[in-house]
PDB file of C-alpha atoms in Angstrom:
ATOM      1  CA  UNK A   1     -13.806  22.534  13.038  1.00 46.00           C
ATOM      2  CA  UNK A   2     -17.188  23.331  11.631  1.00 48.00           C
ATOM      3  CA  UNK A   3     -20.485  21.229  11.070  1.00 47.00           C
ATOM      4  CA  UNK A   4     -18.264  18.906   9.150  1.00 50.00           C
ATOM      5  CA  UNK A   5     -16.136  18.007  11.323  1.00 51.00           C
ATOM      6  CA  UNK A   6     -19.078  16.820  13.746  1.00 51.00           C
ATOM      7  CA  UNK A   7     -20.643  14.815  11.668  1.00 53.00           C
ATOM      8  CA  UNK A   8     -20.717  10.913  12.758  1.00 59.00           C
ATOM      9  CA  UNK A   9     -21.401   7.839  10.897  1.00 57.00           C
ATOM     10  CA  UNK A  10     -22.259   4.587  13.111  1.00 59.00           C
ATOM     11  CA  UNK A  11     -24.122   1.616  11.623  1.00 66.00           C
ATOM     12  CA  UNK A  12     -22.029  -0.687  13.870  1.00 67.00           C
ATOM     13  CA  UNK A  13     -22.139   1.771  16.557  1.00 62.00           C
ATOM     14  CA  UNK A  14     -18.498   2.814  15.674  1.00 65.00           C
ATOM     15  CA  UNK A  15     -18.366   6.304  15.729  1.00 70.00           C
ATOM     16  CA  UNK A  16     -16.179   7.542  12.110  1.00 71.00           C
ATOM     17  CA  UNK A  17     -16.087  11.178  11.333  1.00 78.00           C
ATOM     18  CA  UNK A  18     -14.643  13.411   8.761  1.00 83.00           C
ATOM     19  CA  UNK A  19     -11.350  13.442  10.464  1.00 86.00           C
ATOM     20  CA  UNK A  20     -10.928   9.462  10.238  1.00 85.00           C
ATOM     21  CA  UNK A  21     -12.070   9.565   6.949  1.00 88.00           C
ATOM     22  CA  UNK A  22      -8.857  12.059   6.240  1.00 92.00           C
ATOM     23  CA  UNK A  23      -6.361   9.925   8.048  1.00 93.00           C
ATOM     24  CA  UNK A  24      -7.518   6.718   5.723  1.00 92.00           C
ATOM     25  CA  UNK A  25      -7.156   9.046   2.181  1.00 95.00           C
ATOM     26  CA  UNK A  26      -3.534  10.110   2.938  1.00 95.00           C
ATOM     27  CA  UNK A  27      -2.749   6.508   4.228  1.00 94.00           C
ATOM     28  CA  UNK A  28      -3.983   5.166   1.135  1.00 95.00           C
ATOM     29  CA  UNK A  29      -2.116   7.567  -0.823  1.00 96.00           C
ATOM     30  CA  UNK A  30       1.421   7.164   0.707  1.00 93.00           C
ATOM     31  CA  UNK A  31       1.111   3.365   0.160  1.00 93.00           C
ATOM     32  CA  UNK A  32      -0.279   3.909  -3.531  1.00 94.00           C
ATOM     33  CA  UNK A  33       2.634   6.344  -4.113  1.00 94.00           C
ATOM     34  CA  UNK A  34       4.928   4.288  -2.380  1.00 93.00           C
ATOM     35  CA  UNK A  35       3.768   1.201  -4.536  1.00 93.00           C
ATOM     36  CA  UNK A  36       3.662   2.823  -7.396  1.00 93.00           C
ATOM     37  CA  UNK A  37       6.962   4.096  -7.480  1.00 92.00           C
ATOM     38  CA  UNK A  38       8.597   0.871  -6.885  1.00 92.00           C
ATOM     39  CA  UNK A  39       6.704  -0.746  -9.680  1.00 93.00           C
ATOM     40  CA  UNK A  40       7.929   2.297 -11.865  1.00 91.00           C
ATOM     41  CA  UNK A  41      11.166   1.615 -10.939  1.00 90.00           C
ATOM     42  CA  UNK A  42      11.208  -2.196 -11.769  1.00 91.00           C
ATOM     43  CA  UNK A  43       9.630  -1.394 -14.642  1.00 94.00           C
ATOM     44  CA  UNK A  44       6.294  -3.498 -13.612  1.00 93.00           C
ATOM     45  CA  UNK A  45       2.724  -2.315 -14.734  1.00 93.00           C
ATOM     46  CA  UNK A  46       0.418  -2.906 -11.905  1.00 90.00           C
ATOM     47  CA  UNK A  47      -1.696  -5.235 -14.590  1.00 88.00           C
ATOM     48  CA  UNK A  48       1.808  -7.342 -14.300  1.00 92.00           C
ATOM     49  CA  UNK A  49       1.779  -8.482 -11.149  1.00 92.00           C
ATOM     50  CA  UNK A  50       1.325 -12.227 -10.110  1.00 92.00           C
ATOM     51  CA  UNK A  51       0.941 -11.745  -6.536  1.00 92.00           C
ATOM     52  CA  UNK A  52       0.513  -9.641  -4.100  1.00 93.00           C
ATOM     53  CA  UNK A  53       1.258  -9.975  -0.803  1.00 91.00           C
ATOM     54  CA  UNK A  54       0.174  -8.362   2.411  1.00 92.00           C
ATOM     55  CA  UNK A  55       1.681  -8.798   5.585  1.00 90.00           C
ATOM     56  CA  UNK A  56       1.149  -7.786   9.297  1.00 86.00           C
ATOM     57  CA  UNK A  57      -2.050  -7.988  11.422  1.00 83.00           C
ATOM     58  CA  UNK A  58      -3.214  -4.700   9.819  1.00 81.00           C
ATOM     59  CA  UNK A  59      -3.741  -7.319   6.647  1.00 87.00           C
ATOM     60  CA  UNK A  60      -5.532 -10.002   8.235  1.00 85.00           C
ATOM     61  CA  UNK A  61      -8.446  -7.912   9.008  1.00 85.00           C
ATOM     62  CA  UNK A  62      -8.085  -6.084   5.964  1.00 89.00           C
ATOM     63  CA  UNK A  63     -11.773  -7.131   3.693  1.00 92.00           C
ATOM     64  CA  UNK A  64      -9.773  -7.596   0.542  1.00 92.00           C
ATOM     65  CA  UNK A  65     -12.690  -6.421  -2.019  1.00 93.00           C
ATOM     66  CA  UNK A  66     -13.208  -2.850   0.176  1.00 93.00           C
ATOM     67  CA  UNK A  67      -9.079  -2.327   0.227  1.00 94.00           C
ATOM     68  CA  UNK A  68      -9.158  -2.214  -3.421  1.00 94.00           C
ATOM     69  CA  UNK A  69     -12.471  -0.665  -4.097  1.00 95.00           C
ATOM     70  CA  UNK A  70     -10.574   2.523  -1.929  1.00 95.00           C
ATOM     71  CA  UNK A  71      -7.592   1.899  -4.307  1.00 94.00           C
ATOM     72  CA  UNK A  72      -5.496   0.732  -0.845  1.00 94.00           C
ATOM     73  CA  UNK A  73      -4.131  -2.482  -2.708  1.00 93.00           C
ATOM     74  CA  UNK A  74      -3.566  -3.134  -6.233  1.00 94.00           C
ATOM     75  CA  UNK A  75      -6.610  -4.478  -8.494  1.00 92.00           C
ATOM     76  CA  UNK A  76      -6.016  -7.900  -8.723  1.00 91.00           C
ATOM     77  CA  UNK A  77      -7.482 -10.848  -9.129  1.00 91.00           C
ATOM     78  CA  UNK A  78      -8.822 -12.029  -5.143  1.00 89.00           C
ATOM     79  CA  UNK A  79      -6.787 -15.159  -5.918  1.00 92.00           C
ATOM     80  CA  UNK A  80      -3.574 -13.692  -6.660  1.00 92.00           C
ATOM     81  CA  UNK A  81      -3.586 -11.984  -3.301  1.00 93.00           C
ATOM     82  CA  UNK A  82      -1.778 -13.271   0.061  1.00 92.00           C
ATOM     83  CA  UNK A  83      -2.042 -12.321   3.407  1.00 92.00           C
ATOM     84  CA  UNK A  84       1.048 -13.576   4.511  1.00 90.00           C
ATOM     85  CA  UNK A  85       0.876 -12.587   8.289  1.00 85.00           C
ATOM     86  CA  UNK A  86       3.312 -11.708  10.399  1.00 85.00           C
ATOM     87  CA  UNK A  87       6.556 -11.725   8.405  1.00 88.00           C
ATOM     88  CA  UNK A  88       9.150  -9.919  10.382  1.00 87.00           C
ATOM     89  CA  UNK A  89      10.546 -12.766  12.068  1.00 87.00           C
ATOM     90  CA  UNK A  90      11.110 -14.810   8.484  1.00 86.00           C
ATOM     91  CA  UNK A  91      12.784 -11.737   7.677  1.00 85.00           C
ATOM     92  CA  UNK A  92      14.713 -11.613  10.508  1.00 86.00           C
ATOM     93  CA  UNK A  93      16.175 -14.857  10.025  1.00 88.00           C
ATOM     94  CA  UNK A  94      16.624 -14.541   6.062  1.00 86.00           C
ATOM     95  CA  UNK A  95      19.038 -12.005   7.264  1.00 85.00           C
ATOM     96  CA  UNK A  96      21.466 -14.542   9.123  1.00 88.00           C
ATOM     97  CA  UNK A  97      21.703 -15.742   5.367  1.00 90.00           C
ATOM     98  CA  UNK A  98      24.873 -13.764   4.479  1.00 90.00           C
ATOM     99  CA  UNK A  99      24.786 -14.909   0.369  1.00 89.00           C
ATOM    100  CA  UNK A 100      21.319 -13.520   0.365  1.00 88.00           C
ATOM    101  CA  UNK A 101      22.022 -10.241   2.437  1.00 87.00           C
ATOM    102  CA  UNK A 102      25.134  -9.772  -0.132  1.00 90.00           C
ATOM    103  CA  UNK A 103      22.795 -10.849  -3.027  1.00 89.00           C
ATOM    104  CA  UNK A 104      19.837  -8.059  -2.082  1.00 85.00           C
ATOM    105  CA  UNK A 105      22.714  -5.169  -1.210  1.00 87.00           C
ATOM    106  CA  UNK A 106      24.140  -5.680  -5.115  1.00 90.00           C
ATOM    107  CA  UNK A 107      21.214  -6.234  -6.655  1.00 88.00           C
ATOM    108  CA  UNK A 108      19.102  -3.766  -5.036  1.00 83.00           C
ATOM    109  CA  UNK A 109      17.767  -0.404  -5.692  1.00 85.00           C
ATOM    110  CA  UNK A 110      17.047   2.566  -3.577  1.00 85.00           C
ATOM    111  CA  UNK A 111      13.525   4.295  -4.737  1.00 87.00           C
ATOM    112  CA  UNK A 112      12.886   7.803  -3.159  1.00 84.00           C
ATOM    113  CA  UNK A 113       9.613   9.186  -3.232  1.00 81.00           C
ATOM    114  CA  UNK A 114      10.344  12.805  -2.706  1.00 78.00           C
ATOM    115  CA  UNK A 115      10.882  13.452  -6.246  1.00 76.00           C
ATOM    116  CA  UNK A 116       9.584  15.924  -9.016  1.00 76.00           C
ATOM    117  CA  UNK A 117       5.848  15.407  -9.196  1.00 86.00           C
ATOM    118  CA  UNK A 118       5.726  13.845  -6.019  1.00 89.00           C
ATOM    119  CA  UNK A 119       2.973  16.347  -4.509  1.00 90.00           C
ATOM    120  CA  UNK A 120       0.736  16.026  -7.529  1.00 93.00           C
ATOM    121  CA  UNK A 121       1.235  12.048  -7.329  1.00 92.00           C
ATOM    122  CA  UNK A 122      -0.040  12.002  -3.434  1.00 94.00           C
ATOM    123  CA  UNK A 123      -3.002  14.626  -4.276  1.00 94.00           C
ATOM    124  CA  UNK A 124      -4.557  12.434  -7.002  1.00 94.00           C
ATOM    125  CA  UNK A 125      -3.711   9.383  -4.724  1.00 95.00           C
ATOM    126  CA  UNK A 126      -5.633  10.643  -1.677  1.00 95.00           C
ATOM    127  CA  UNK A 127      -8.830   9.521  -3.757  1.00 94.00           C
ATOM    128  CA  UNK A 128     -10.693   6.966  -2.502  1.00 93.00           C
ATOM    129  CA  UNK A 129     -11.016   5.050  -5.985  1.00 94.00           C
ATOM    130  CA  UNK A 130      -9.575   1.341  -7.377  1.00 94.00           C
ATOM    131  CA  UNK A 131      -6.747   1.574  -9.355  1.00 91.00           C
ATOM    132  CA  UNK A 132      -6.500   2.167 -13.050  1.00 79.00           C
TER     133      UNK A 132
END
């Protein structure tokens, strides 16, 4: 409630208030934590990676430059990022591969994100800032 929460912005005629603005930071945050994490775990500094890929429709309207300027998507190089579509369906079908199933379930790791420091982690994610 309050002033606020009435508050509009619409240069394109779309109307985005405080509330939307909320719903992007803590977005943003669980896939920075989530990312994060992972990369922890693999021992990979962010600076370290060669690629990254986004899939889905969500990333093919995704404006690559904004998505990191938030701190949405790693800081990377615009050429070292992929928007590889929709990917389920490869996925799908990798999984008839029963070596590579077998392969992933020996080789892979679970990575939980509700651990110690978790809370202070997805605080200092929900800023809206590019990745350091």
């Amino acid at each position: 409630g309050g002033p606020a929460a009435e508050l509009r912005f619409s240069p394109s005629g779309i109307g985005f208030g405080q509330r939307d603005i909320r719903e992007i930071q803590k977005a943003k945050a669980a896939v920075e934590v989530g990312v994060r994490a992972v990369l922890a775990e693999a021992r990979i500094a962010p600076s370290d990676l060669r690629c990254v890929l986004l899939a889905g429709a969500f990333a093919r309207g995704l404006d690559l430059r904004n998505a990191q300027s938030i701190g949405l998507i790693p800081t990377v190089d615009q050429d070292r990022v992929v928007v590889a579509g929709n990917t389920a369906l490869l996925g799908a079908g990798l999984c008839l591969d029963r070596n590579l199933v077998r392969s992933i379930r020996r080789s892979g790791r679970r990575v939980t994100l509700q651990h110690d420091g978790f809370a202070t982690r997805f605080a200092d994610a929900v800023r809206l800032r590019p990745w350091g």
